[in-house]
Coordinates of C-alpha atoms in Angstrom, one line a residue:
R1 CA 21.9 -5.7 -8.0
D2 CA 19.1 -7.1 -5.8
K3 CA 21.1 -6.2 -2.6
Q4 CA 21.5 -2.6 -3.9
R5 CA 17.7 -2.4 -4.6
I6 CA 16.9 -3.7 -1.1
Q7 CA 19.2 -1.2 0.5
V8 CA 17.7 1.7 -1.5
N9 CA 14.1 0.6 -0.6
L10 CA 14.9 0.2 3.1
E11 CA 16.8 3.6 3.3
R12 CA 13.6 5.2 2.1
C13 CA 11.3 3.6 4.7
T14 CA 10.2 5.9 7.5
F15 CA 9.5 2.9 9.8
C16 CA 12.8 1.0 9.5
L17 CA 15.0 1.9 12.5
E18 CA 18.2 1.7 10.3
S19 CA 16.8 4.0 7.7
K20 CA 18.1 7.5 7.3
R21 CA 14.5 8.7 7.0
F22 CA 13.5 7.2 10.4
G23 CA 12.8 10.4 12.3
R24 CA 11.4 9.0 15.6
K25 CA 14.6 7.9 17.4
D26 CA 13.7 10.2 20.4
A27 CA 10.1 8.9 20.3
I28 CA 10.9 5.2 20.8
I29 CA 9.3 4.0 24.0
S30 CA 10.4 0.4 23.9
T31 CA 12.2 -2.0 21.6
S32 CA 12.0 -5.8 21.8
Q33 CA 13.7 -8.5 19.8
H34 CA 11.2 -8.3 16.9
A35 CA 9.1 -5.1 17.3
Y36 CA 9.1 -1.5 18.7
L37 CA 6.6 0.9 20.3
C38 CA 6.9 4.6 19.7
V39 CA 5.0 7.8 19.9
D40 CA 3.4 8.6 16.5
G41 CA 4.7 11.6 14.5
M42 CA 3.0 14.9 15.5
N43 CA 1.8 15.4 11.9
Q44 CA 0.1 11.9 12.1
C45 CA -1.5 12.2 15.6
I46 CA -5.2 12.8 15.9
L47 CA -5.5 12.0 19.7
P48 CA -3.2 12.7 22.7
G49 CA -1.2 9.6 23.6
Q50 CA -1.4 8.1 20.1
V51 CA 1.4 5.5 19.6
L52 CA 2.3 3.0 17.0
I53 CA 3.7 -0.6 17.1
A54 CA 5.8 -1.8 14.2
P55 CA 7.8 -4.9 13.5
L56 CA 11.6 -4.3 13.2
E57 CA 11.5 -6.3 9.9
H58 CA 10.2 -4.5 6.8
L59 CA 7.0 -6.3 6.0
P60 CA 3.9 -5.0 4.4
A61 CA 1.2 -6.2 6.8
T62 CA 0.8 -8.0 10.1
T63 CA -0.6 -11.0 8.2
E64 CA 3.0 -11.5 6.9
L65 CA 4.6 -11.7 10.3
D66 CA 5.9 -14.9 11.8
D67 CA 4.4 -16.1 15.2
A68 CA 7.3 -14.7 17.3
V69 CA 6.9 -11.2 15.9
W70 CA 3.1 -11.4 16.2
T71 CA 3.3 -12.5 19.8
E72 CA 5.5 -9.5 20.7
I73 CA 3.1 -7.1 18.9
R74 CA 0.1 -8.6 20.8
N75 CA 2.1 -8.3 24.1
Y76 CA 2.6 -4.6 23.3
Q77 CA -1.1 -4.2 22.6
K78 CA -2.0 -5.9 25.9
C79 CA 0.4 -3.7 27.8
L80 CA -1.1 -0.6 26.2
V81 CA -4.6 -1.7 27.1
R82 CA -3.5 -2.1 30.7
F83 CA -1.6 1.2 30.7
F84 CA -4.5 3.3 29.4
E85 CA -7.0 1.5 31.7
A86 CA -4.9 2.5 34.7
E87 CA -5.0 6.2 33.8
D88 CA -7.2 8.6 35.7
P89 CA -9.7 8.8 34.0
P90 CA -9.2 5.4 32.3
R91 CA -9.0 5.2 28.6
A92 CA -9.6 2.4 26.1
V93 CA -7.6 1.7 23.0
I94 CA -8.6 1.2 19.4
F95 CA -6.0 -0.5 17.3
A96 CA -5.9 0.0 13.5
E97 CA -3.7 -1.2 10.8
T98 CA -3.8 0.1 7.2
A99 CA -2.6 -2.3 4.6
V100 CA -4.0 -0.9 1.4
H101 CA -0.8 -0.8 -0.8
R102 CA 0.3 -4.4 -1.3
V103 CA 3.2 -5.7 -3.4
S104 CA 4.1 -9.1 -4.7
R105 CA 5.9 -11.6 -2.4
D106 CA 9.1 -11.2 -4.5
Q107 CA 8.9 -7.4 -4.3
A108 CA 8.3 -7.5 -0.6
L109 CA 11.4 -9.7 -0.2
L110 CA 13.3 -7.0 -2.0
G111 CA 12.1 -4.4 0.6
A112 CA 9.5 -2.9 -1.6
G113 CA 6.1 -1.8 -0.3
P114 CA 5.0 -0.2 3.0
H115 CA 6.2 -1.1 6.4
A116 CA 3.5 -2.7 8.7
A117 CA 2.4 -0.5 11.6
I118 CA -0.5 -0.7 14.1
I119 CA -1.7 2.6 15.4
A120 CA -3.1 2.7 18.9
Y121 CA -5.8 5.4 19.4
P122 CA -6.5 6.0 23.1
V123 CA -10.1 7.2 23.8
E124 CA -12.0 8.0 27.0
M125 CA -13.6 4.8 28.3
G126 CA -17.0 6.3 28.2
L127 CA -16.6 7.2 24.6
L128 CA -15.4 3.8 23.4
A129 CA -18.8 2.6 22.0
E130 CA -19.4 6.0 20.4
A131 CA -15.9 6.0 18.9
R132 CA -16.3 2.5 17.5
A133 CA -19.7 3.5 16.0
F134 CA -18.3 6.7 14.5
W135 CA -15.3 4.7 13.1
K136 CA -17.6 2.1 11.5
K137 CA -20.0 4.8 10.2
A138 CA -17.2 6.7 8.6
L139 CA -15.8 3.6 6.9
D140 CA -19.3 2.5 5.8
E141 CA -19.8 5.9 4.2
V142 CA -16.6 5.7 2.1
E143 CA -16.8 1.9 1.6
S144 CA -18.1 2.0 -2.0
E145 CA -15.4 4.5 -2.9
F146 CA -12.8 2.6 -0.9
E147 CA -13.7 -0.8 -2.4
V148 CA -13.1 0.5 -5.9
Q149 CA -9.4 0.5 -5.2
H150 CA -9.0 -1.6 -2.1
K151 CA -10.4 -4.8 -0.5
K152 CA -13.1 -4.7 2.1
V153 CA -12.6 -3.3 5.6
I154 CA -12.2 -6.2 7.9
E155 CA -13.5 -5.9 11.5
T156 CA -11.6 -7.8 14.1
D157 CA -12.0 -8.5 17.8
A158 CA -9.8 -8.3 20.8
K159 CA -9.2 -12.0 21.1
G160 CA -7.3 -12.8 17.9
G161 CA -6.9 -9.5 16.0
V162 CA -6.5 -9.5 12.2
R163 CA -4.7 -12.9 12.1
S164 CA -7.9 -14.6 13.3
K165 CA -9.8 -13.1 10.4
I166 CA -7.3 -13.5 7.6
P167 CA -5.4 -16.8 7.2

């Protein structure tokens, strides 16, 4: 029964490569042993060049990933930073992960809950400080409403990402 439940949950996931609902096969840029990089869906894009990085395994957040998977995701992030910096004009990247819907460990093992994904938002280099400030201001404005249902927004840095802030 549990295997059947896992299969149903994974078939519904839009980020699992094996899922019937994965509609990005033509948008995959790169696949590694534990993660993939692909162009974000057109209905999800807010910036040209927006891409996402996701683990191959169905896990609810990057804090749940083992070190090998996290290393591959960080490598994709570093490559994206170098790629966008090399453009003319150069662009910077803001990485964001949303992990607001969490399930218990047992449910996650059964394939329940969301699939972790990190969205990469490329912005003009000259607009990076302004984009960060705008992002922070927008989150601060909805923070009280947001915190009613979710935990606090956690700011991270380039060095360690979210895993350096959440054990």
